[in-house]
Amino acid sequence: MGGTQERDIRERFRRSGYTLTSQRKAVLEALGESRGHPSAEDVYLLVKKKNPRVALGTVYQALSVLEEIGVIGAKHWSESPTRYDLNVDPHLDIRCLGCGEVSEIPGVDLGDLEDRLRGATPYEVTRAAVVVEGLCPACRAAG
Amino acid sequence: MGGTQERDIRERFRRSGYTLTSQRKAVLEALGESRGHPSAEDVYLLVKKKNPRVALGTVYQALSVLEEIGVIGAKHWSESPTRYDLNVDPHLDIRCLGCGEVSEIPGVDLGDLEDRLRGATPYEVTRAAVVVEGLCPACRAAG
DNA sequence: TCGGTGACCAGTAATCGTTCCTATTCGCGA
DNA sequence: TCGCGAATAGGAACGATTACTGGTCACCGA
Ligand SMILES: [Mn+2]
Ligand SMILES: [Mn+2]
Ligand SMILES: [Zn+2]
Ligand SMILES: [Zn+2]
């Protein structure tokens, strides 16, 4: 399931040729602590608590290689910075237009959507993502 | 179908309280000329050909009200500026990762996806969009 | 264990798309 | 025709992200 453990992560780094530095470890740990879908800035602030010398650019670069080697996922909404996720299994996330919180939507199957896309366009389809927005219960209550 | 005509547009402006200015008309015309899915910058360059005094900010503002009153549509990809579209019917568009071209994917039905989303999250679902990326035939050939 | 070397990092500047600001102009309604 | 709120031009500011550069570190091999 979701929990990619230390062993696996080291292996992914080794195979990719990237090195597992303390900064990259710290970014990964911050992502675990945040228990959600933090932005690069969120991760930066968490990492800085333990090591005040890290640079924001380093966090961006770490997130980028972690995503590239498949250890974390990244999702984009139009009115928010990119959100990162330890959950790399295919799943949907919804973002609240009120407070910006992102949560997972379990149990929705897209079926053969990608296949149908491939059949309907001469393009080679690389990626299809469903971007969902709404209002969380708290923001809905607050009107 | 797609072609929202002059009459309808005037009516939408009247009801919304916005005024149909020459700049807004020009933006709409540019969108018609461009025959595609131009960015704000693309629209700006087209509008400027006929009226070199328009400001880029005005184009952004015009696009925003045109979208608000339902005359045009806007779509977002993560690695591209917002693209605008005269086609306001629900449909899918794919963006080429090579050249940035956007084209429509006809005949794909999302079925009851939105309903299933609503059933699977406590959020009030406002919007669900499918973002599709790939390689156009030309870019695929150029490999 | 101890360098040597190429990858990495901190700090900062730059970029890009977009929005904001303000003085001026426009255009509709009385 | 006049008055006034809405819209615009021009340019500054903004937020997210990337690029650059000189110093630093991780790791492989002797
Ligand atoms: Mn998630
Ligand atoms: Mn379209
Ligand atoms: Zn909320
Ligand atoms: Zn292409």
PDB file of C-alpha atoms and ligand atoms in Angstrom, chain B residues 37 75 85 87 91 93 104, ligand 2:
ATOM      1  CA  HIS B  37      -7.046  27.448 -27.654  1.00  0.00           C
ATOM      2  CA  LYS B  75      -8.782  25.457 -19.015  1.00  0.00           C
ATOM      3  CA  ASP B  85     -11.895  28.477 -25.806  1.00  0.00           C
ATOM      4  CA  ASN B  87     -16.408  26.184 -27.222  1.00  0.00           C
ATOM      5  CA  HIS B  91     -15.719  18.561 -23.820  1.00  0.00           C
ATOM      6  CA  ASP B  93      -9.016  18.983 -24.650  1.00  0.00           C
ATOM      7  CA  GLU B 104     -10.345  18.722 -28.716  1.00  0.00           C
TER       8      GLU B 104
HETATM    9 MN    MN E   2     -11.730  23.008 -26.496  1.00  0.00          MN
END
